[in-house]
CSV table of C-alpha atoms and ligand atoms in Angstrom, one decimal:
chain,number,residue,atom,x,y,z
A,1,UNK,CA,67.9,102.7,101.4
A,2,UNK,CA,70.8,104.7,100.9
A,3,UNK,CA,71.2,106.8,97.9
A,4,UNK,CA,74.2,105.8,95.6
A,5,UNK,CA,75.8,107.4,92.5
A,6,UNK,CA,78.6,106.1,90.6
A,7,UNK,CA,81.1,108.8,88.6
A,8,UNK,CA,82.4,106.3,85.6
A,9,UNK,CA,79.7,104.0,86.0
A,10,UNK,CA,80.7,102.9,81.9
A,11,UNK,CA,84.4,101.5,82.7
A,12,UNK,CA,84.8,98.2,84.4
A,13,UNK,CA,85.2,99.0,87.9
A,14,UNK,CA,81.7,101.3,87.1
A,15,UNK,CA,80.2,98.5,85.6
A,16,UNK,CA,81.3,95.9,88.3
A,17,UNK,CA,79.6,98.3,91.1
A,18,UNK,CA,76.1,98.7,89.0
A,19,UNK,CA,76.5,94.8,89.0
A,20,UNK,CA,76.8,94.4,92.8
A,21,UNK,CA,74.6,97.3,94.3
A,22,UNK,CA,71.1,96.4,92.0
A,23,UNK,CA,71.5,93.1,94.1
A,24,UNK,CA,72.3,95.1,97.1
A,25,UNK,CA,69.6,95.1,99.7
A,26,UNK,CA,70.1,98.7,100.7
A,27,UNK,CA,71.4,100.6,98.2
A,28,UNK,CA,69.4,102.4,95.6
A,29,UNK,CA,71.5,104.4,92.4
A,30,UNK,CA,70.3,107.2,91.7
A,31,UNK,CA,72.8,108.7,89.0
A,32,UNK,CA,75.3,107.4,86.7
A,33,UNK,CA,78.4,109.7,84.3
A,34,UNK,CA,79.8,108.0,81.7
A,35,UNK,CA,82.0,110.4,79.3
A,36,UNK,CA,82.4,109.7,75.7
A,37,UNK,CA,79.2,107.9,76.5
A,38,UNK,CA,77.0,110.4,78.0
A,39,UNK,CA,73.9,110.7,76.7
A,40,UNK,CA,73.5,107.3,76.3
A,41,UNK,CA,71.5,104.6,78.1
A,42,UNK,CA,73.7,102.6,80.5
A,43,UNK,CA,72.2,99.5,78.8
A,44,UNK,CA,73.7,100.7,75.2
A,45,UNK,CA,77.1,100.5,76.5
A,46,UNK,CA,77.0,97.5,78.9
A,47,UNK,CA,73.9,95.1,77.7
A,48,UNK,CA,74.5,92.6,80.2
A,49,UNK,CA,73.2,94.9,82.4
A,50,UNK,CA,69.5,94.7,80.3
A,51,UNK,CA,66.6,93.9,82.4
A,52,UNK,CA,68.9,95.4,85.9
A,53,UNK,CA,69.0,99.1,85.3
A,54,UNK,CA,67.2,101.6,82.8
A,55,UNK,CA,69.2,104.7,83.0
A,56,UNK,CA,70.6,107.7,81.1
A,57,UNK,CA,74.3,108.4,81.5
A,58,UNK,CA,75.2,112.4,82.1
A,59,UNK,CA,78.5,113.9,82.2
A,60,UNK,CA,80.0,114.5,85.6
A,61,UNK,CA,79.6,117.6,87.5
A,62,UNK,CA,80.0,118.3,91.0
A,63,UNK,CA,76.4,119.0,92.2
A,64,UNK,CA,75.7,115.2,91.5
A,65,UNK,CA,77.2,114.5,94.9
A,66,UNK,CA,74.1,116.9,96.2
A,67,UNK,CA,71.7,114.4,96.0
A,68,UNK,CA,73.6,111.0,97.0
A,69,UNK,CA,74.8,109.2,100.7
A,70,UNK,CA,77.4,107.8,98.9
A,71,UNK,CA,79.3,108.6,95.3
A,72,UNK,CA,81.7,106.3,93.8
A,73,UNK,CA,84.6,107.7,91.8
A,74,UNK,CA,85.2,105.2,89.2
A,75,UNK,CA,87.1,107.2,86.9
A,76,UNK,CA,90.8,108.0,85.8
A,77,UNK,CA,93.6,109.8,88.3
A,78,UNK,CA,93.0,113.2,88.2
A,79,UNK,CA,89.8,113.5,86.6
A,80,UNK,CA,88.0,114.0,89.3
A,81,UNK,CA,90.0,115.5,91.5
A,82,UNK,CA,90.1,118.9,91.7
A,83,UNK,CA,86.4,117.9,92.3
A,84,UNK,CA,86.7,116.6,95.5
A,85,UNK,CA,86.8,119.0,97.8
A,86,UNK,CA,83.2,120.4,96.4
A,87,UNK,CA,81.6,117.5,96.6
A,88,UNK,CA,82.9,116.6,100.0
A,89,UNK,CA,81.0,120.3,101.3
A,90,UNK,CA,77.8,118.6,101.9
A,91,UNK,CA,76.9,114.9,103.6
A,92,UNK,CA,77.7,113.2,100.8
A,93,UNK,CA,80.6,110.8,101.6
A,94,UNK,CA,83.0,109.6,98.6
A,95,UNK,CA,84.4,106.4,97.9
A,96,UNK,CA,87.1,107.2,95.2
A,97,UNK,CA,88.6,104.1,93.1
A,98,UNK,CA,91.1,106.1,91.6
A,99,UNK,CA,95.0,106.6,93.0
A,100,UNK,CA,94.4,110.1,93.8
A,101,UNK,CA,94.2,110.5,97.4
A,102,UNK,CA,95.8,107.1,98.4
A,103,UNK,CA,98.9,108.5,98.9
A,104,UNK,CA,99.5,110.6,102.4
A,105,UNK,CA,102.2,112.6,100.6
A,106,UNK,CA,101.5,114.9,98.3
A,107,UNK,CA,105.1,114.7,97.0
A,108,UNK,CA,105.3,111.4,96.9
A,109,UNK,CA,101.9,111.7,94.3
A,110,UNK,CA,103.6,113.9,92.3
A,111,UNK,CA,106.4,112.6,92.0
A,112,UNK,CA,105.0,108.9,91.3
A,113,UNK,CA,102.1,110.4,89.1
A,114,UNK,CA,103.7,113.3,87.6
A,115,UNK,CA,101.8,115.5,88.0
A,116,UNK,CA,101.2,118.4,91.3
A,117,UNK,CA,98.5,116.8,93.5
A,118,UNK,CA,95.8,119.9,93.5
A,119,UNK,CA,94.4,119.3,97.3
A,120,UNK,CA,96.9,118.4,99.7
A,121,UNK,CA,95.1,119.3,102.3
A,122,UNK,CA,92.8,117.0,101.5
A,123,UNK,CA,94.4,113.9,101.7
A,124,UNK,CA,95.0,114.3,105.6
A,125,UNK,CA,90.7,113.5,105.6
A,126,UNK,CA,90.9,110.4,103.5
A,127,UNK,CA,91.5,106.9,105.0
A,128,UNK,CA,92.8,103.9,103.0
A,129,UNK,CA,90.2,101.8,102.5
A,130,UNK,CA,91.6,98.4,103.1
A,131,UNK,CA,89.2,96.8,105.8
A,132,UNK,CA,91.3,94.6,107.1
A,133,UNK,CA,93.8,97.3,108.1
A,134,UNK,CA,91.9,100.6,108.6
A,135,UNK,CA,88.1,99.1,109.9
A,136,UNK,CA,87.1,101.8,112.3
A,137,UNK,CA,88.7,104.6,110.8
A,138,UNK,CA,86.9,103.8,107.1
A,139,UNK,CA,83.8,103.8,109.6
A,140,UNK,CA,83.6,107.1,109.8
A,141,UNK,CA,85.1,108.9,107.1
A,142,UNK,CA,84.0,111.5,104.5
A,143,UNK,CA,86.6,110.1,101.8
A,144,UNK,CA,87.7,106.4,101.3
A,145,UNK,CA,90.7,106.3,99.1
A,146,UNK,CA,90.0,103.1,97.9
A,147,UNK,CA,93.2,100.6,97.3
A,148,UNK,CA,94.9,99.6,93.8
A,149,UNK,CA,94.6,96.1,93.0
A,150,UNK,CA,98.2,95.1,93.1
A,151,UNK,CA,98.6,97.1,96.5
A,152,UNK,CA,95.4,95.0,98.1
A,153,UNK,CA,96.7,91.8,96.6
A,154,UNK,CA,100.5,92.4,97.9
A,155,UNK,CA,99.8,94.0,101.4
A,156,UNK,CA,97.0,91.1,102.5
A,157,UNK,CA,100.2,88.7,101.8
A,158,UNK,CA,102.4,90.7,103.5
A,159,UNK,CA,100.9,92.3,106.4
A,160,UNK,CA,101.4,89.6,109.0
A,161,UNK,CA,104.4,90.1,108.4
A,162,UNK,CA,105.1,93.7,109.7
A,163,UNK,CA,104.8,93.6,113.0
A,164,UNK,CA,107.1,90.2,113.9
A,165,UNK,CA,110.5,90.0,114.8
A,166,UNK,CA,111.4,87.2,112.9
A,167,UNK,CA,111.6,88.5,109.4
A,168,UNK,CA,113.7,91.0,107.4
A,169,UNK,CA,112.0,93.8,105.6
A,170,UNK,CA,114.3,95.2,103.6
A,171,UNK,CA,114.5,92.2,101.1
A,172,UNK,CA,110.9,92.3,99.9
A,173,UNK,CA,110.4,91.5,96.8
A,174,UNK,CA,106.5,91.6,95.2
A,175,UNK,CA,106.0,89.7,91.7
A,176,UNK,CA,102.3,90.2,90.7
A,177,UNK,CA,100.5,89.0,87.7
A,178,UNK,CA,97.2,90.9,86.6
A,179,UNK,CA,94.8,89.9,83.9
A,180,UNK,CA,94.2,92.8,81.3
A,181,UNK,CA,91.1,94.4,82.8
A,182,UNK,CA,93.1,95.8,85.0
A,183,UNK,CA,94.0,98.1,82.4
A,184,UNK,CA,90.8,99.7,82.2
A,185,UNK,CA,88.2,99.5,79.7
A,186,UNK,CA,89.8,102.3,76.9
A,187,UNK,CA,91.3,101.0,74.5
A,188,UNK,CA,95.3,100.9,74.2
A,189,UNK,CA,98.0,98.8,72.0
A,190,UNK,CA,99.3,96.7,74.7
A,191,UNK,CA,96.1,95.4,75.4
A,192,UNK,CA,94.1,94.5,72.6
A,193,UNK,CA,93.4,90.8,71.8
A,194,UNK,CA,96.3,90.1,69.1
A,195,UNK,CA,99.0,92.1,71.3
A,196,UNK,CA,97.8,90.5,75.0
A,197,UNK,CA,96.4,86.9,74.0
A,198,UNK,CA,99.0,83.8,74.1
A,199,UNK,CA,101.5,86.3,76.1
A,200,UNK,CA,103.2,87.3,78.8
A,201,UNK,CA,104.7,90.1,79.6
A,202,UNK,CA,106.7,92.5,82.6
A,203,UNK,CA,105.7,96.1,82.2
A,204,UNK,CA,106.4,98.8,85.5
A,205,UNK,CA,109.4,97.1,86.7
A,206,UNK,CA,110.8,99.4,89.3
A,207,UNK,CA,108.7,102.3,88.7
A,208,UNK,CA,104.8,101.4,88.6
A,209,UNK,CA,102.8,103.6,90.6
A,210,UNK,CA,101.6,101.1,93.0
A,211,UNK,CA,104.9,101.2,94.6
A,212,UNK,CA,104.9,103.7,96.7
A,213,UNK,CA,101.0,102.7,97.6
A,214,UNK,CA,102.7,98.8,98.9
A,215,UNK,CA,105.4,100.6,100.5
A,216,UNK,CA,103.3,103.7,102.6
A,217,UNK,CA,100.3,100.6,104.1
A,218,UNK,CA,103.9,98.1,105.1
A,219,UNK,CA,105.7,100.7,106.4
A,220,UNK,CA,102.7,102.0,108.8
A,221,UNK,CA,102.1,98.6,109.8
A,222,UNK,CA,106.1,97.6,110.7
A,223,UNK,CA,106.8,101.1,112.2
A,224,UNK,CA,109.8,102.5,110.4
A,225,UNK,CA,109.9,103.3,106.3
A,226,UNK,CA,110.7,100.5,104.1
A,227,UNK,CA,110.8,99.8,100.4
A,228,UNK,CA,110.2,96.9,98.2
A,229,UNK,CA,110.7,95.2,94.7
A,230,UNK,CA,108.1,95.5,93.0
A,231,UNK,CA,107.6,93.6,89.5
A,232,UNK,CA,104.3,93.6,87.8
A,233,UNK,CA,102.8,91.3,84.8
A,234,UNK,CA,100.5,91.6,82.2
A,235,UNK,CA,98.6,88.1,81.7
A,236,UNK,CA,96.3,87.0,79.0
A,237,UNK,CA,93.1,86.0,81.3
A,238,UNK,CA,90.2,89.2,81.5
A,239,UNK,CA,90.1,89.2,85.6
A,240,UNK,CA,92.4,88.0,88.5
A,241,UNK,CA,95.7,89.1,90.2
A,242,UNK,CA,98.2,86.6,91.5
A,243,UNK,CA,100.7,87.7,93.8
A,244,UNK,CA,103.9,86.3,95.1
A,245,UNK,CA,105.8,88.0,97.6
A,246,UNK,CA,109.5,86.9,99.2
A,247,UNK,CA,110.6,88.1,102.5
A,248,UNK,CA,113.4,87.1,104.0
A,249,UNK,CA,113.6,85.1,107.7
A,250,UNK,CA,115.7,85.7,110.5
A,251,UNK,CA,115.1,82.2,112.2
A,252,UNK,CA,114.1,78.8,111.3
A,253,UNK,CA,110.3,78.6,110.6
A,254,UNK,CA,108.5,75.8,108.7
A,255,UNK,CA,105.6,75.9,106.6
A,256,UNK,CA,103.0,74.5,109.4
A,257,UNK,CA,104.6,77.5,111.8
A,258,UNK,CA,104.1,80.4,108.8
A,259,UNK,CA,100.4,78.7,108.3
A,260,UNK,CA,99.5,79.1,111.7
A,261,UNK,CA,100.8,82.7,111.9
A,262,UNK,CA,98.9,83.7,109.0
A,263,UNK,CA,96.4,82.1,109.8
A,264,UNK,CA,95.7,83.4,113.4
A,265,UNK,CA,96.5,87.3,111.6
A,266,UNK,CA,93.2,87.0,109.7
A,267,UNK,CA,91.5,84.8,111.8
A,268,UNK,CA,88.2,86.9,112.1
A,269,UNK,CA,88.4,88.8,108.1
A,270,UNK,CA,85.1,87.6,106.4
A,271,UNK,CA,86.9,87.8,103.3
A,272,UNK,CA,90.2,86.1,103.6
A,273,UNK,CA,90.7,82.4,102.9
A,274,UNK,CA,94.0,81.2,104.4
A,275,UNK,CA,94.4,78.2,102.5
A,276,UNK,CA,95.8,74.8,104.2
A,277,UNK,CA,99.5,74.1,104.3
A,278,UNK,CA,100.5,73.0,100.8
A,279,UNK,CA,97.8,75.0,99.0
A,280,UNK,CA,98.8,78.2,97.1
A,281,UNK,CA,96.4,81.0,96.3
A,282,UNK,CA,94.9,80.7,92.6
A,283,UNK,CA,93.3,83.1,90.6
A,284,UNK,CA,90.3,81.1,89.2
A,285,UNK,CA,89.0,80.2,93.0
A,286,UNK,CA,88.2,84.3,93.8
A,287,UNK,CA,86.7,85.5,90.4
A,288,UNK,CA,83.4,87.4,90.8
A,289,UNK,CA,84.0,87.5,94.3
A,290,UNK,CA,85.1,90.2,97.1
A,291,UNK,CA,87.6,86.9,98.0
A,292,UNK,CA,91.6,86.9,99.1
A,293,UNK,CA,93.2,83.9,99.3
A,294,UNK,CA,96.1,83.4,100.7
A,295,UNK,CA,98.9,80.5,100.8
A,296,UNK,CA,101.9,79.9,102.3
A,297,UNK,CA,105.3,78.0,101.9
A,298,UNK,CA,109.0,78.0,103.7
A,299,UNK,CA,112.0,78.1,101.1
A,300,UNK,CA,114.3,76.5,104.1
A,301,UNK,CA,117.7,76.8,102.3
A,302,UNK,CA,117.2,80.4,101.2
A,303,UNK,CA,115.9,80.8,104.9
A,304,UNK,CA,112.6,82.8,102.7
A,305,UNK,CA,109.1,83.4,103.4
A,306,UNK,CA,107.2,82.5,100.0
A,307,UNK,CA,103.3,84.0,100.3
A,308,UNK,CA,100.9,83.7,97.2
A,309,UNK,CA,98.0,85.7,96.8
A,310,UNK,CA,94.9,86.0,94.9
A,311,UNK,CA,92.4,88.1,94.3
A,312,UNK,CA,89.8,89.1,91.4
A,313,UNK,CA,91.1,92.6,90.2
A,314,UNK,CA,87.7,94.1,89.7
A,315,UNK,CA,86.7,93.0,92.6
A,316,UNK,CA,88.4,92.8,96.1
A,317,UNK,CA,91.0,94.6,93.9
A,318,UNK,CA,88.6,97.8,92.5
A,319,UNK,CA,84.5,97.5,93.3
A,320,UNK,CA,83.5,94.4,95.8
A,321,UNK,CA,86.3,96.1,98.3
A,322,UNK,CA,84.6,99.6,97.6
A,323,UNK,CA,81.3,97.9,98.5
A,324,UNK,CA,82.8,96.2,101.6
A,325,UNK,CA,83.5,100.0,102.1
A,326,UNK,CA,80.0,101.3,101.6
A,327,UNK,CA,78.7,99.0,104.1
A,328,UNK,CA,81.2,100.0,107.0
A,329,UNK,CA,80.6,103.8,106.5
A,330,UNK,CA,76.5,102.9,106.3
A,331,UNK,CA,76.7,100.3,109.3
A,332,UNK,CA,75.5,98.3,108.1
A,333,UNK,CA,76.6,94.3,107.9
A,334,UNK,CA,80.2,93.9,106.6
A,335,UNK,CA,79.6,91.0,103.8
A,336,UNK,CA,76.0,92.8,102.7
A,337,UNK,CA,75.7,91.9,98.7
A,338,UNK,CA,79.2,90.6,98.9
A,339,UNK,CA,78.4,87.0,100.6
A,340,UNK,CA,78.2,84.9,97.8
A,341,UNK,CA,80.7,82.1,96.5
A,342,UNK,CA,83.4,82.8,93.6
A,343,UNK,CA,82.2,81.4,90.0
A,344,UNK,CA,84.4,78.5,89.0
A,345,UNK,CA,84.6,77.5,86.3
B,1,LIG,N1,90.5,98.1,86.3
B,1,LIG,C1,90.9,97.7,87.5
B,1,LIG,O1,91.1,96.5,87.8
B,1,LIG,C2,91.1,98.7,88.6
B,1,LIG,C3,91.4,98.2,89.9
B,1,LIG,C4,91.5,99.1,91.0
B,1,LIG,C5,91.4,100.5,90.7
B,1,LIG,N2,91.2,100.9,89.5
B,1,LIG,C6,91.1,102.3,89.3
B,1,LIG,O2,89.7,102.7,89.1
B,1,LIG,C7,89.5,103.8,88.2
B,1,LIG,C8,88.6,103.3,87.1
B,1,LIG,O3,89.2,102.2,86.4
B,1,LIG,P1,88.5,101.4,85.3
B,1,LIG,O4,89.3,100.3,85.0
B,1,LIG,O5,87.0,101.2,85.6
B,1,LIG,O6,88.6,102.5,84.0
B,1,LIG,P2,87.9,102.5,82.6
B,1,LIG,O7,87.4,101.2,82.3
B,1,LIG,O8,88.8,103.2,81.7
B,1,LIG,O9,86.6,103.5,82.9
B,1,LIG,C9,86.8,104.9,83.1
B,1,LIG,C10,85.4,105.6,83.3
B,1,LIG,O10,85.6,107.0,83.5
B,1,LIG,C11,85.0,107.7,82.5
B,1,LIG,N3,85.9,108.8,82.1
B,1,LIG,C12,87.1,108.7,81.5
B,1,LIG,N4,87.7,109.9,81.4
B,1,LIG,C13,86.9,110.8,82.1
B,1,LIG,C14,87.0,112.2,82.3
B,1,LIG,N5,88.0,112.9,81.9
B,1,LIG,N6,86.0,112.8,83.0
B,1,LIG,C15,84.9,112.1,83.4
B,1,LIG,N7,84.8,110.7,83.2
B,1,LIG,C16,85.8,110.1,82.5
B,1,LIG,C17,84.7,106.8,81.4
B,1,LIG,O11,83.6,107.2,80.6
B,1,LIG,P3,83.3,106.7,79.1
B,1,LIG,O12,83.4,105.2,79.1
B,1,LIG,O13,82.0,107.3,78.8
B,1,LIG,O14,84.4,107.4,78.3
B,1,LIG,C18,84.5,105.5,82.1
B,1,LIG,O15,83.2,105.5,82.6
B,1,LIG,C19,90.9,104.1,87.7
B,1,LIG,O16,91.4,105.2,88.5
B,1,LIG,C20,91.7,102.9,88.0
B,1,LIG,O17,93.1,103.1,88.2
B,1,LIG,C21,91.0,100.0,88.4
């Protein structure tokens, strides 16, 4: 059994991991942080979690990464980060949720986050933890820098992409749609019930931090530095993230032709569903589950690639992906606690 704590375990990515690993077969928590809510019993704060777990919440502090295999940072950017390097001394190996060593560049980090990253020479250690992309390396790493939800969501669509002649990457353009626990569990104007119910809304156009996150994973994959558009939206749903992406297409290609390329791209992932020509990606057929789906369609007169995605947020977006994680850096089977069907309804 490998020993597993979990730094934010009272937010909703936290929450989500407590949920998967006490069905895990081979993981066993050990210790759970919560802030505002330390001191408190994790069942106080989340009682659906009542008859599951039965354990105190302390505040964090390095040594906790003393006694685990693996320690989960569930918590806000920087919060932990000046942290890291500490608990990265011993054999414990981190899985961090957070944005704060995604980015390669320090610059680039402080420039997107605003504030001076504090371990550059850290970064160099971590590895992107987006399976499909980075398998062996996440293997054996110390440090997974576990994706944002609207970078997993945009570079599954658009990865196939990269590496074929036949398209033109400098006209991407990335509209996503994210349901409002995406936002985190504290509370905030834009998301409370009366402000996010019944509405729709673009926030981050041009600017949101998972920019430069889309554009670093494309641009590794296609070879040469490219940019995108990148629009996100706030929807009134608790979980899912749609994404549609445009890219433009240097030849004729019809939508049987784009299928079949995507198609053969993620031929052996566990957790991608290419969906059948004429079927686009929905955000009620992943929730609860480590799921992508992906659909594809040919806008002939605008000579465009149009790819949807879907994913569940919390999930292959935030803690089912970190868990897909856990089990390539234990060796253990890929889809361990993860193989189970997405609810609907
Ligand atoms: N939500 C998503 O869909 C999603 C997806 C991908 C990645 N992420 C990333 O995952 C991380 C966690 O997100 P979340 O949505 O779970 O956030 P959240 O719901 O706001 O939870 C934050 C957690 O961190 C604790 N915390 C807050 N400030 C802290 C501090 N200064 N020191 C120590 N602990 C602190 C909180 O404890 P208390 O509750 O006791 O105050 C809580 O347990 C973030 O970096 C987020 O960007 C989130």
């Amino acid at each position: 059994m490998a020993k597993i704590s979990i730094a934010g375990a009272t937010g909703y990515t936290g929450l989500e991991l407590i949920r998967l690993l006490v069905q895990h077969p081979e993981a066993e928590l050990i210790t759970l942080t919560a802030d505002s809510h330390a001191g408190k019993n994790i069942t106080e704060v989340a009682p659906s979690l009542r008859g599951w777990v039965d354990q105190p919440l302390v505040k964090l502090d390095p040594s906790i990464a003393e006694g685990c295999d693996i320690l989960f940072l569930a918590l806000p950017h920087t919060a932990a980060m000046g942290q890291v390097p500490g608990m990265l001394r011993g054999s414990c190996r981190i899985i961090d949720l957070s944005a704060d060593y995604r980015l390669r560049d320090a610059a680039v980090y402080g420039e997107w986050y605003q504030t001076p990253h504090l371990n550059p020479e850290v970064i160099k250690e971590a590895v992107y933890g987006l399976p499909e992309l980075h398998r062996e390396q996440i293997k054996g790493a110390q440090l997974v820098a576990n994706p944002g939800c609207y970078p997993t969501g945009a570079i599954l669509a658009l990865a196939p992409f990269m590496t074929v002649d036949w398209v033109n990457v400098k006209s991407i353009i990335v509209d996503s749609k994210s349901g409002v626990s995406g936002a985190g569990r504290a509370l905030s104007q834009t998301t409370q019930f009366c402000e996010a119910d019944e509405a729709v809304s673009a926030y981050g156009l041009g600017e949101h931090r998972h920019t430069p996150e889309i554009e670093q994973e494309l641009s590794g994959l296609a070879g040469k530095s490219l940019t995108v558009t990148f629009s996100p939206h706030l929807m009134p749903m608790k979980r899912g993230l749609l994404t549609t992406a445009y890219i433009d297409l240097k030849k004729e290609m019809d939508r049987d032709g784009l299928h079949a390329h995507v198609a053969q791209f993620y031929d052996s992932e566990p957790f991608v569903r290419v969906l059948a020509p004429g079927r686009y990606a929905n955000t009620s057929h992943v929730a609860g589950s480590n799921t992508c789906d992906i659909g594809v369609q040919v806008d002939a007169r605008n000579g465009r690639a149009v790819i949807t995605s879907a994913i569940d947020n919390l999930m292959k977006g935030a803690s089912s992906q970190a868990i897909q994680n856990m089990n390539l850096m234990l060796g253990i089977g890929e889809t361990t606690g993860l193989d189970h069907p997405p609810l609907f309804p």
